[in-house]
Amino acid sequence: GAVVSQHPSWVICKSGTSVKIECRSLDFQATTMFWYRQFPKQSLMLMATSNEGSKATYEQGVEKDKFLINHASLTLSTLTVTSAHPEDSSFYICSARETLTGTEAFFGQGTRLTVV
Amino acid sequence: AQSVSQHNHHVILSEAASLELGCNYSYGGTVNLFWYVQYPGQHLQLLLKYFSGDPLVKGIKGFEAEFIKSKFSFNLRKPSVQWSDTAEYFCAVNGASSASKIIFGSGTRLSIRP
Protein backbone atom coordinates (compact mmCIF):
# COMPACT_ATOMS: atom_id res chain seq x y z
CA GLY A 1 0.00 0.00 0.00
CA ALA A 2 0.85 3.64 -0.21
CA VAL A 3 3.07 5.18 2.44
CA VAL A 4 2.57 8.30 4.48
CA SER A 5 5.56 9.44 6.48
CA GLN A 6 5.50 11.79 9.43
CA HIS A 7 8.49 13.55 10.90
CA PRO A 8 9.48 13.74 13.65
CA SER A 9 8.12 10.68 15.42
CA TRP A 10 8.45 12.42 18.73
CA VAL A 11 9.47 15.86 19.90
CA ILE A 12 9.91 17.59 23.24
CA CYS A 13 9.79 21.36 23.32
CA LYS A 14 9.66 24.16 25.84
CA SER A 15 6.52 26.17 26.49
CA GLY A 16 6.27 29.14 24.21
CA THR A 17 8.21 27.66 21.34
CA SER A 18 6.83 26.46 18.02
CA VAL A 19 7.05 22.98 16.59
CA LYS A 20 6.64 21.90 12.97
CA ILE A 21 5.44 18.45 12.01
CA GLU A 22 5.78 17.21 8.44
CA CYS A 23 3.53 14.78 6.63
CA ARG A 24 4.66 13.34 3.32
CA SER A 25 2.98 11.02 0.88
CA LEU A 26 5.92 9.04 -0.41
CA ASP A 27 4.58 7.30 -3.50
CA PHE A 28 1.38 9.09 -4.41
CA GLN A 29 0.00 12.58 -4.78
CA ALA A 30 -2.50 13.89 -2.29
CA THR A 31 -4.49 17.02 -2.95
CA THR A 32 -6.03 16.64 0.46
CA MET A 33 -4.44 15.64 3.73
CA PHE A 34 -5.99 15.45 7.17
CA TRP A 35 -4.59 16.23 10.59
CA TYR A 36 -5.83 14.43 13.67
CA ARG A 37 -5.13 14.67 17.35
CA GLN A 38 -5.35 11.69 19.65
CA PHE A 39 -5.41 12.00 23.41
CA PRO A 40 -4.36 9.01 25.50
CA LYS A 41 -6.83 6.16 25.24
CA GLN A 42 -9.17 8.23 23.10
CA SER A 43 -10.17 8.32 19.48
CA LEU A 44 -8.75 10.41 16.68
CA MET A 45 -10.26 13.86 16.53
CA LEU A 46 -10.09 15.58 13.17
CA MET A 47 -8.43 18.97 13.53
CA ALA A 48 -8.30 20.22 9.97
CA THR A 49 -8.32 19.32 6.32
CA SER A 50 -5.27 20.48 4.44
CA ASN A 51 -5.80 21.47 0.81
CA GLU A 52 -2.91 21.82 -1.59
CA GLY A 53 -2.53 25.37 -2.77
CA SER A 54 -5.30 26.81 -0.62
CA LYS A 55 -6.22 27.47 2.97
CA ALA A 56 -6.88 24.63 5.34
CA THR A 57 -10.36 23.94 6.63
CA TYR A 58 -10.45 23.76 10.40
CA GLU A 59 -12.93 21.86 12.52
CA GLN A 60 -15.02 23.71 15.04
CA GLY A 61 -13.08 24.56 18.16
CA VAL A 62 -9.63 24.26 16.58
CA GLU A 63 -7.63 27.49 16.71
CA LYS A 64 -6.31 28.18 13.23
CA ASP A 65 -3.75 30.68 14.52
CA LYS A 66 -2.35 28.12 16.92
CA PHE A 67 -2.25 25.19 14.54
CA LEU A 68 -0.87 26.52 11.29
CA ILE A 69 -1.23 24.23 8.33
CA ASN A 70 0.60 24.57 5.05
CA HIS A 71 0.11 22.28 2.07
CA ALA A 72 2.59 23.65 -0.42
CA SER A 73 2.91 20.62 -2.66
CA LEU A 74 1.00 17.49 -3.60
CA THR A 75 3.19 15.39 -1.35
CA LEU A 76 3.80 17.55 1.70
CA SER A 77 1.67 19.11 4.39
CA THR A 78 3.01 20.68 7.56
CA LEU A 79 1.40 21.38 10.91
CA THR A 80 3.02 24.01 13.09
CA VAL A 81 2.01 24.22 16.71
CA THR A 82 2.73 27.83 17.63
CA SER A 83 3.53 29.06 21.13
CA ALA A 84 3.11 25.56 22.46
CA HIS A 85 1.77 24.95 25.95
CA PRO A 86 1.67 21.75 28.02
CA GLU A 87 -1.99 21.24 27.12
CA ASP A 88 -0.91 20.91 23.48
CA SER A 89 0.96 17.75 24.40
CA SER A 90 -0.66 15.01 22.39
CA PHE A 91 -0.29 12.51 19.58
CA TYR A 92 -0.73 14.11 16.17
CA ILE A 93 -1.50 11.96 13.16
CA CYS A 94 -1.79 12.88 9.51
CA SER A 95 -3.64 11.07 6.78
CA ALA A 96 -3.74 11.37 3.02
CA ARG A 97 -5.93 10.07 0.25
CA GLU A 98 -4.63 9.63 -3.25
CA THR A 99 -5.81 12.40 -5.56
CA LEU A 100 -6.73 10.17 -8.48
CA THR A 101 -8.48 7.23 -6.85
CA GLY A 102 -9.49 8.97 -3.64
CA THR A 103 -10.68 5.86 -1.88
CA GLU A 104 -8.51 4.52 0.92
CA ALA A 105 -6.79 6.86 3.35
CA PHE A 106 -3.29 6.14 4.52
CA PHE A 107 -2.00 7.21 7.90
CA GLY A 108 1.34 8.42 9.10
CA GLN A 109 2.94 6.83 12.11
CA GLY A 110 2.10 9.84 14.25
CA THR A 111 4.10 12.41 16.18
CA ARG A 112 4.22 12.43 19.95
CA LEU A 113 4.51 16.05 21.10
CA THR A 114 5.47 16.79 24.69
CA VAL A 115 5.57 20.39 25.83
CA VAL A 116 7.45 21.01 29.06
CA ALA B 1 -24.42 15.51 11.32
CA GLN B 2 -21.65 13.10 10.42
CA SER B 3 -20.85 10.67 13.19
CA VAL B 4 -19.71 7.17 14.00
CA SER B 5 -20.88 5.32 17.09
CA GLN B 6 -19.11 2.41 18.67
CA HIS B 7 -21.28 1.13 21.45
CA ASN B 8 -18.76 -1.10 23.17
CA HIS B 9 -16.11 0.89 24.99
CA HIS B 10 -14.28 -2.04 26.50
CA VAL B 11 -14.73 -5.69 25.65
CA ILE B 12 -13.06 -8.48 27.58
CA LEU B 13 -12.99 -11.96 26.12
CA SER B 14 -11.20 -15.22 26.65
CA GLU B 15 -9.06 -16.72 23.92
CA ALA B 16 -11.05 -18.64 21.29
CA ALA B 17 -14.22 -16.69 22.03
CA SER B 18 -16.09 -15.09 19.16
CA LEU B 19 -16.01 -11.35 18.72
CA GLU B 20 -18.45 -8.82 17.39
CA LEU B 21 -17.87 -5.09 17.73
CA GLY B 22 -20.69 -2.76 16.82
CA CYS B 23 -20.41 0.28 14.58
CA ASN B 24 -23.17 2.57 13.37
CA TYR B 25 -22.71 5.65 11.28
CA SER B 26 -24.48 8.77 10.17
CA TYR B 27 -23.10 10.18 6.94
CA GLY B 28 -24.91 11.52 3.91
CA GLY B 29 -24.40 10.02 0.49
CA THR B 30 -22.18 7.19 -0.66
CA VAL B 31 -19.80 6.03 2.05
CA ASN B 32 -16.62 4.10 2.44
CA LEU B 33 -16.27 2.20 5.70
CA PHE B 34 -13.17 1.10 7.55
CA TRP B 35 -11.99 -0.71 10.61
CA TYR B 36 -8.59 0.20 11.99
CA VAL B 37 -6.61 -1.42 14.77
CA GLN B 38 -4.11 0.21 17.05
CA TYR B 39 -1.89 -2.12 19.02
CA PRO B 40 -0.39 -0.75 22.23
CA GLY B 41 2.26 1.81 21.41
CA GLN B 42 1.79 1.49 17.67
CA HIS B 43 0.12 3.51 14.95
CA LEU B 44 -3.11 2.78 13.15
CA GLN B 45 -3.31 -0.17 10.83
CA LEU B 46 -6.09 -0.89 8.39
CA LEU B 47 -7.95 -4.12 9.15
CA LEU B 48 -10.46 -4.00 6.36
CA LYS B 49 -12.46 -1.66 4.21
CA TYR B 50 -15.72 -1.51 2.30
CA PHE B 51 -16.15 0.62 -0.81
CA SER B 52 -18.78 -1.21 -2.84
CA GLY B 53 -19.91 -4.67 -3.92
CA ASP B 54 -20.19 -7.62 -1.57
CA PRO B 55 -21.27 -6.21 1.79
CA LEU B 56 -19.33 -8.92 3.62
CA VAL B 57 -15.69 -7.96 3.54
CA LYS B 58 -12.77 -9.95 4.78
CA GLY B 59 -9.68 -8.34 6.20
CA ILE B 60 -6.39 -9.32 7.68
CA LYS B 61 -5.86 -11.61 10.66
CA GLY B 62 -9.17 -13.39 10.24
CA PHE B 63 -11.38 -10.35 10.73
CA GLU B 64 -14.47 -9.65 8.69
CA ALA B 65 -17.19 -7.03 8.68
CA GLU B 66 -20.66 -6.78 7.22
CA PHE B 67 -22.14 -3.61 5.80
CA ILE B 68 -25.88 -3.45 6.39
CA LYS B 69 -27.05 -0.35 4.60
CA SER B 70 -30.55 -0.39 6.05
CA LYS B 71 -29.16 -0.34 9.56
CA PHE B 72 -26.25 2.02 8.81
CA SER B 73 -24.05 -0.55 10.46
CA PHE B 74 -20.63 -2.05 9.80
CA ASN B 75 -19.96 -4.53 12.60
CA LEU B 76 -16.60 -6.21 12.98
CA ARG B 77 -16.41 -9.93 13.65
CA LYS B 78 -13.88 -12.64 14.30
CA PRO B 79 -14.89 -16.24 15.02
CA SER B 80 -12.05 -17.01 17.41
CA VAL B 81 -9.91 -14.33 19.04
CA GLN B 82 -6.33 -14.65 20.13
CA TRP B 83 -4.39 -12.96 22.90
CA SER B 84 -2.52 -10.99 20.23
CA ASP B 85 -5.80 -9.32 19.21
CA THR B 86 -5.61 -7.18 22.33
CA ALA B 87 -5.76 -3.66 20.94
CA GLU B 88 -7.93 -0.62 20.32
CA TYR B 89 -10.32 -0.91 17.38
CA PHE B 90 -11.68 2.08 15.51
CA CYS B 91 -14.51 2.20 13.03
CA ALA B 92 -14.32 5.01 10.47
CA VAL B 93 -16.34 6.39 7.59
CA ASN B 94 -15.78 8.83 4.78
CA GLY B 95 -17.49 9.90 1.62
CA ALA B 96 -16.60 8.95 -1.91
CA SER B 97 -14.80 12.20 -2.69
CA SER B 98 -11.06 12.29 -2.07
CA ALA B 99 -11.60 15.49 -0.12
CA SER B 100 -14.26 14.14 2.20
CA LYS B 101 -13.45 13.91 5.88
CA ILE B 102 -12.74 10.64 7.61
CA ILE B 103 -14.72 10.42 10.81
CA PHE B 104 -13.69 8.00 13.54
CA GLY B 105 -15.71 6.30 16.20
CA SER B 106 -14.66 6.59 19.82
CA GLY B 107 -12.92 3.23 19.71
CA THR B 108 -13.37 -0.09 21.46
CA ARG B 109 -10.69 -1.48 23.68
CA LEU B 110 -10.44 -5.24 23.33
CA SER B 111 -8.74 -7.20 26.08
CA ILE B 112 -8.15 -10.90 25.59
CA ARG B 113 -7.53 -13.13 28.58
CA PRO B 114 -4.97 -15.85 27.85
GROMACS .gro file of C-alpha atoms in nm:
model
  230
    1GLY     CA    1   0.000   0.000   0.000
    2ALA     CA    2   0.085   0.364  -0.021
    3VAL     CA    3   0.307   0.518   0.244
    4VAL     CA    4   0.257   0.830   0.448
    5SER     CA    5   0.556   0.944   0.648
    6GLN     CA    6   0.550   1.179   0.943
    7HIS     CA    7   0.849   1.355   1.090
    8PRO     CA    8   0.948   1.374   1.365
    9SER     CA    9   0.812   1.068   1.542
   10TRP     CA   10   0.845   1.242   1.873
   11VAL     CA   11   0.947   1.586   1.990
   12ILE     CA   12   0.991   1.759   2.324
   13CYS     CA   13   0.979   2.136   2.332
   14LYS     CA   14   0.966   2.416   2.584
   15SER     CA   15   0.652   2.617   2.649
   16GLY     CA   16   0.627   2.914   2.421
   17THR     CA   17   0.821   2.766   2.134
   18SER     CA   18   0.683   2.646   1.802
   19VAL     CA   19   0.705   2.298   1.659
   20LYS     CA   20   0.664   2.190   1.297
   21ILE     CA   21   0.544   1.845   1.201
   22GLU     CA   22   0.578   1.721   0.844
   23CYS     CA   23   0.353   1.478   0.663
   24ARG     CA   24   0.466   1.334   0.332
   25SER     CA   25   0.298   1.102   0.088
   26LEU     CA   26   0.592   0.904  -0.041
   27ASP     CA   27   0.458   0.730  -0.350
   28PHE     CA   28   0.138   0.909  -0.441
   29GLN     CA   29   0.000   1.258  -0.478
   30ALA     CA   30  -0.250   1.389  -0.229
   31THR     CA   31  -0.449   1.702  -0.295
   32THR     CA   32  -0.603   1.664   0.046
   33MET     CA   33  -0.444   1.564   0.373
   34PHE     CA   34  -0.599   1.545   0.717
   35TRP     CA   35  -0.459   1.623   1.059
   36TYR     CA   36  -0.583   1.443   1.367
   37ARG     CA   37  -0.513   1.467   1.735
   38GLN     CA   38  -0.535   1.169   1.965
   39PHE     CA   39  -0.541   1.200   2.341
   40PRO     CA   40  -0.436   0.901   2.550
   41LYS     CA   41  -0.683   0.616   2.524
   42GLN     CA   42  -0.917   0.823   2.310
   43SER     CA   43  -1.017   0.832   1.948
   44LEU     CA   44  -0.875   1.041   1.668
   45MET     CA   45  -1.026   1.386   1.653
   46LEU     CA   46  -1.009   1.558   1.317
   47MET     CA   47  -0.843   1.897   1.353
   48ALA     CA   48  -0.830   2.022   0.997
   49THR     CA   49  -0.832   1.932   0.632
   50SER     CA   50  -0.527   2.048   0.444
   51ASN     CA   51  -0.580   2.147   0.081
   52GLU     CA   52  -0.291   2.182  -0.159
   53GLY     CA   53  -0.253   2.537  -0.277
   54SER     CA   54  -0.530   2.681  -0.062
   55LYS     CA   55  -0.622   2.747   0.297
   56ALA     CA   56  -0.688   2.463   0.534
   57THR     CA   57  -1.036   2.394   0.663
   58TYR     CA   58  -1.045   2.376   1.040
   59GLU     CA   59  -1.293   2.186   1.252
   60GLN     CA   60  -1.502   2.371   1.504
   61GLY     CA   61  -1.308   2.456   1.816
   62VAL     CA   62  -0.963   2.426   1.658
   63GLU     CA   63  -0.763   2.749   1.671
   64LYS     CA   64  -0.631   2.818   1.323
   65ASP     CA   65  -0.375   3.068   1.452
   66LYS     CA   66  -0.235   2.812   1.692
   67PHE     CA   67  -0.225   2.519   1.454
   68LEU     CA   68  -0.087   2.652   1.129
   69ILE     CA   69  -0.123   2.423   0.833
   70ASN     CA   70   0.060   2.457   0.505
   71HIS     CA   71   0.011   2.228   0.207
   72ALA     CA   72   0.259   2.365  -0.042
   73SER     CA   73   0.291   2.062  -0.266
   74LEU     CA   74   0.100   1.749  -0.360
   75THR     CA   75   0.319   1.539  -0.135
   76LEU     CA   76   0.380   1.755   0.170
   77SER     CA   77   0.167   1.911   0.439
   78THR     CA   78   0.301   2.068   0.756
   79LEU     CA   79   0.140   2.138   1.091
   80THR     CA   80   0.302   2.401   1.309
   81VAL     CA   81   0.201   2.422   1.671
   82THR     CA   82   0.273   2.783   1.763
   83SER     CA   83   0.353   2.906   2.113
   84ALA     CA   84   0.311   2.556   2.246
   85HIS     CA   85   0.177   2.495   2.595
   86PRO     CA   86   0.167   2.175   2.802
   87GLU     CA   87  -0.199   2.124   2.712
   88ASP     CA   88  -0.091   2.091   2.348
   89SER     CA   89   0.096   1.775   2.440
   90SER     CA   90  -0.066   1.501   2.239
   91PHE     CA   91  -0.029   1.251   1.958
   92TYR     CA   92  -0.073   1.411   1.617
   93ILE     CA   93  -0.150   1.196   1.316
   94CYS     CA   94  -0.179   1.288   0.951
   95SER     CA   95  -0.364   1.107   0.678
   96ALA     CA   96  -0.374   1.137   0.302
   97ARG     CA   97  -0.593   1.007   0.025
   98GLU     CA   98  -0.463   0.963  -0.325
   99THR     CA   99  -0.581   1.240  -0.556
  100LEU     CA  100  -0.673   1.017  -0.848
  101THR     CA  101  -0.848   0.723  -0.685
  102GLY     CA  102  -0.949   0.897  -0.364
  103THR     CA  103  -1.068   0.586  -0.188
  104GLU     CA  104  -0.851   0.452   0.092
  105ALA     CA  105  -0.679   0.686   0.335
  106PHE     CA  106  -0.329   0.614   0.452
  107PHE     CA  107  -0.200   0.721   0.790
  108GLY     CA  108   0.134   0.842   0.910
  109GLN     CA  109   0.294   0.683   1.211
  110GLY     CA  110   0.210   0.984   1.425
  111THR     CA  111   0.410   1.241   1.618
  112ARG     CA  112   0.422   1.243   1.995
  113LEU     CA  113   0.451   1.605   2.110
  114THR     CA  114   0.547   1.679   2.469
  115VAL     CA  115   0.557   2.039   2.583
  116VAL     CA  116   0.745   2.101   2.906
  117ALA     CA  117  -2.442   1.551   1.132
  118GLN     CA  118  -2.165   1.310   1.042
  119SER     CA  119  -2.085   1.067   1.319
  120VAL     CA  120  -1.971   0.717   1.400
  121SER     CA  121  -2.088   0.532   1.709
  122GLN     CA  122  -1.911   0.241   1.867
  123HIS     CA  123  -2.128   0.113   2.145
  124ASN     CA  124  -1.876  -0.110   2.317
  125HIS     CA  125  -1.611   0.089   2.499
  126HIS     CA  126  -1.428  -0.204   2.650
  127VAL     CA  127  -1.473  -0.569   2.565
  128ILE     CA  128  -1.306  -0.848   2.758
  129LEU     CA  129  -1.299  -1.196   2.612
  130SER     CA  130  -1.120  -1.522   2.665
  131GLU     CA  131  -0.906  -1.672   2.392
  132ALA     CA  132  -1.105  -1.864   2.129
  133ALA     CA  133  -1.422  -1.669   2.203
  134SER     CA  134  -1.609  -1.509   1.916
  135LEU     CA  135  -1.601  -1.135   1.872
  136GLU     CA  136  -1.845  -0.882   1.739
  137LEU     CA  137  -1.787  -0.509   1.773
  138GLY     CA  138  -2.069  -0.276   1.682
  139CYS     CA  139  -2.041   0.028   1.458
  140ASN     CA  140  -2.317   0.257   1.337
  141TYR     CA  141  -2.271   0.565   1.128
  142SER     CA  142  -2.448   0.877   1.017
  143TYR     CA  143  -2.310   1.018   0.694
  144GLY     CA  144  -2.491   1.152   0.391
  145GLY     CA  145  -2.440   1.002   0.049
  146THR     CA  146  -2.218   0.719  -0.066
  147VAL     CA  147  -1.980   0.603   0.205
  148ASN     CA  148  -1.662   0.410   0.244
  149LEU     CA  149  -1.627   0.220   0.570
  150PHE     CA  150  -1.317   0.110   0.755
  151TRP     CA  151  -1.199  -0.071   1.061
  152TYR     CA  152  -0.859   0.020   1.199
  153VAL     CA  153  -0.661  -0.142   1.477
  154GLN     CA  154  -0.411   0.021   1.705
  155TYR     CA  155  -0.189  -0.212   1.902
  156PRO     CA  156  -0.039  -0.075   2.223
  157GLY     CA  157   0.226   0.181   2.141
  158GLN     CA  158   0.179   0.149   1.767
  159HIS     CA  159   0.012   0.351   1.495
  160LEU     CA  160  -0.311   0.278   1.315
  161GLN     CA  161  -0.331  -0.017   1.083
  162LEU     CA  162  -0.609  -0.089   0.839
  163LEU     CA  163  -0.795  -0.412   0.915
  164LEU     CA  164  -1.046  -0.400   0.636
  165LYS     CA  165  -1.246  -0.166   0.421
  166TYR     CA  166  -1.572  -0.151   0.230
  167PHE     CA  167  -1.615   0.062  -0.081
  168SER     CA  168  -1.878  -0.121  -0.284
  169GLY     CA  169  -1.991  -0.467  -0.392
  170ASP     CA  170  -2.019  -0.762  -0.157
  171PRO     CA  171  -2.127  -0.621   0.179
  172LEU     CA  172  -1.933  -0.892   0.362
  173VAL     CA  173  -1.569  -0.796   0.354
  174LYS     CA  174  -1.277  -0.995   0.478
  175GLY     CA  175  -0.968  -0.834   0.620
  176ILE     CA  176  -0.639  -0.932   0.768
  177LYS     CA  177  -0.586  -1.161   1.066
  178GLY     CA  178  -0.917  -1.339   1.024
  179PHE     CA  179  -1.138  -1.035   1.073
  180GLU     CA  180  -1.447  -0.965   0.869
  181ALA     CA  181  -1.719  -0.703   0.868
  182GLU     CA  182  -2.066  -0.678   0.722
  183PHE     CA  183  -2.214  -0.361   0.580
  184ILE     CA  184  -2.588  -0.345   0.639
  185LYS     CA  185  -2.705  -0.035   0.460
  186SER     CA  186  -3.055  -0.039   0.605
  187LYS     CA  187  -2.916  -0.034   0.956
  188PHE     CA  188  -2.625   0.202   0.881
  189SER     CA  189  -2.405  -0.055   1.046
  190PHE     CA  190  -2.063  -0.205   0.980
  191ASN     CA  191  -1.996  -0.453   1.260
  192LEU     CA  192  -1.660  -0.621   1.298
  193ARG     CA  193  -1.641  -0.993   1.365
  194LYS     CA  194  -1.388  -1.264   1.430
  195PRO     CA  195  -1.489  -1.624   1.502
  196SER     CA  196  -1.205  -1.701   1.741
  197VAL     CA  197  -0.991  -1.433   1.904
  198GLN     CA  198  -0.633  -1.465   2.013
  199TRP     CA  199  -0.439  -1.296   2.290
  200SER     CA  200  -0.252  -1.099   2.023
  201ASP     CA  201  -0.580  -0.932   1.921
  202THR     CA  202  -0.561  -0.718   2.233
  203ALA     CA  203  -0.576  -0.366   2.094
  204GLU     CA  204  -0.793  -0.062   2.032
  205TYR     CA  205  -1.032  -0.091   1.738
  206PHE     CA  206  -1.168   0.208   1.551
  207CYS     CA  207  -1.451   0.220   1.303
  208ALA     CA  208  -1.432   0.501   1.047
  209VAL     CA  209  -1.634   0.639   0.759
  210ASN     CA  210  -1.578   0.883   0.478
  211GLY     CA  211  -1.749   0.990   0.162
  212ALA     CA  212  -1.660   0.895  -0.191
  213SER     CA  213  -1.480   1.220  -0.269
  214SER     CA  214  -1.106   1.229  -0.207
  215ALA     CA  215  -1.160   1.549  -0.012
  216SER     CA  216  -1.426   1.414   0.220
  217LYS     CA  217  -1.345   1.391   0.588
  218ILE     CA  218  -1.274   1.064   0.761
  219ILE     CA  219  -1.472   1.042   1.081
  220PHE     CA  220  -1.369   0.800   1.354
  221GLY     CA  221  -1.571   0.630   1.620
  222SER     CA  222  -1.466   0.659   1.982
  223GLY     CA  223  -1.292   0.323   1.971
  224THR     CA  224  -1.337  -0.009   2.146
  225ARG     CA  225  -1.069  -0.148   2.368
  226LEU     CA  226  -1.044  -0.524   2.333
  227SER     CA  227  -0.874  -0.720   2.608
  228ILE     CA  228  -0.815  -1.090   2.559
  229ARG     CA  229  -0.753  -1.313   2.858
  230PRO     CA  230  -0.497  -1.585   2.785
   0.00000   0.00000   0.00000
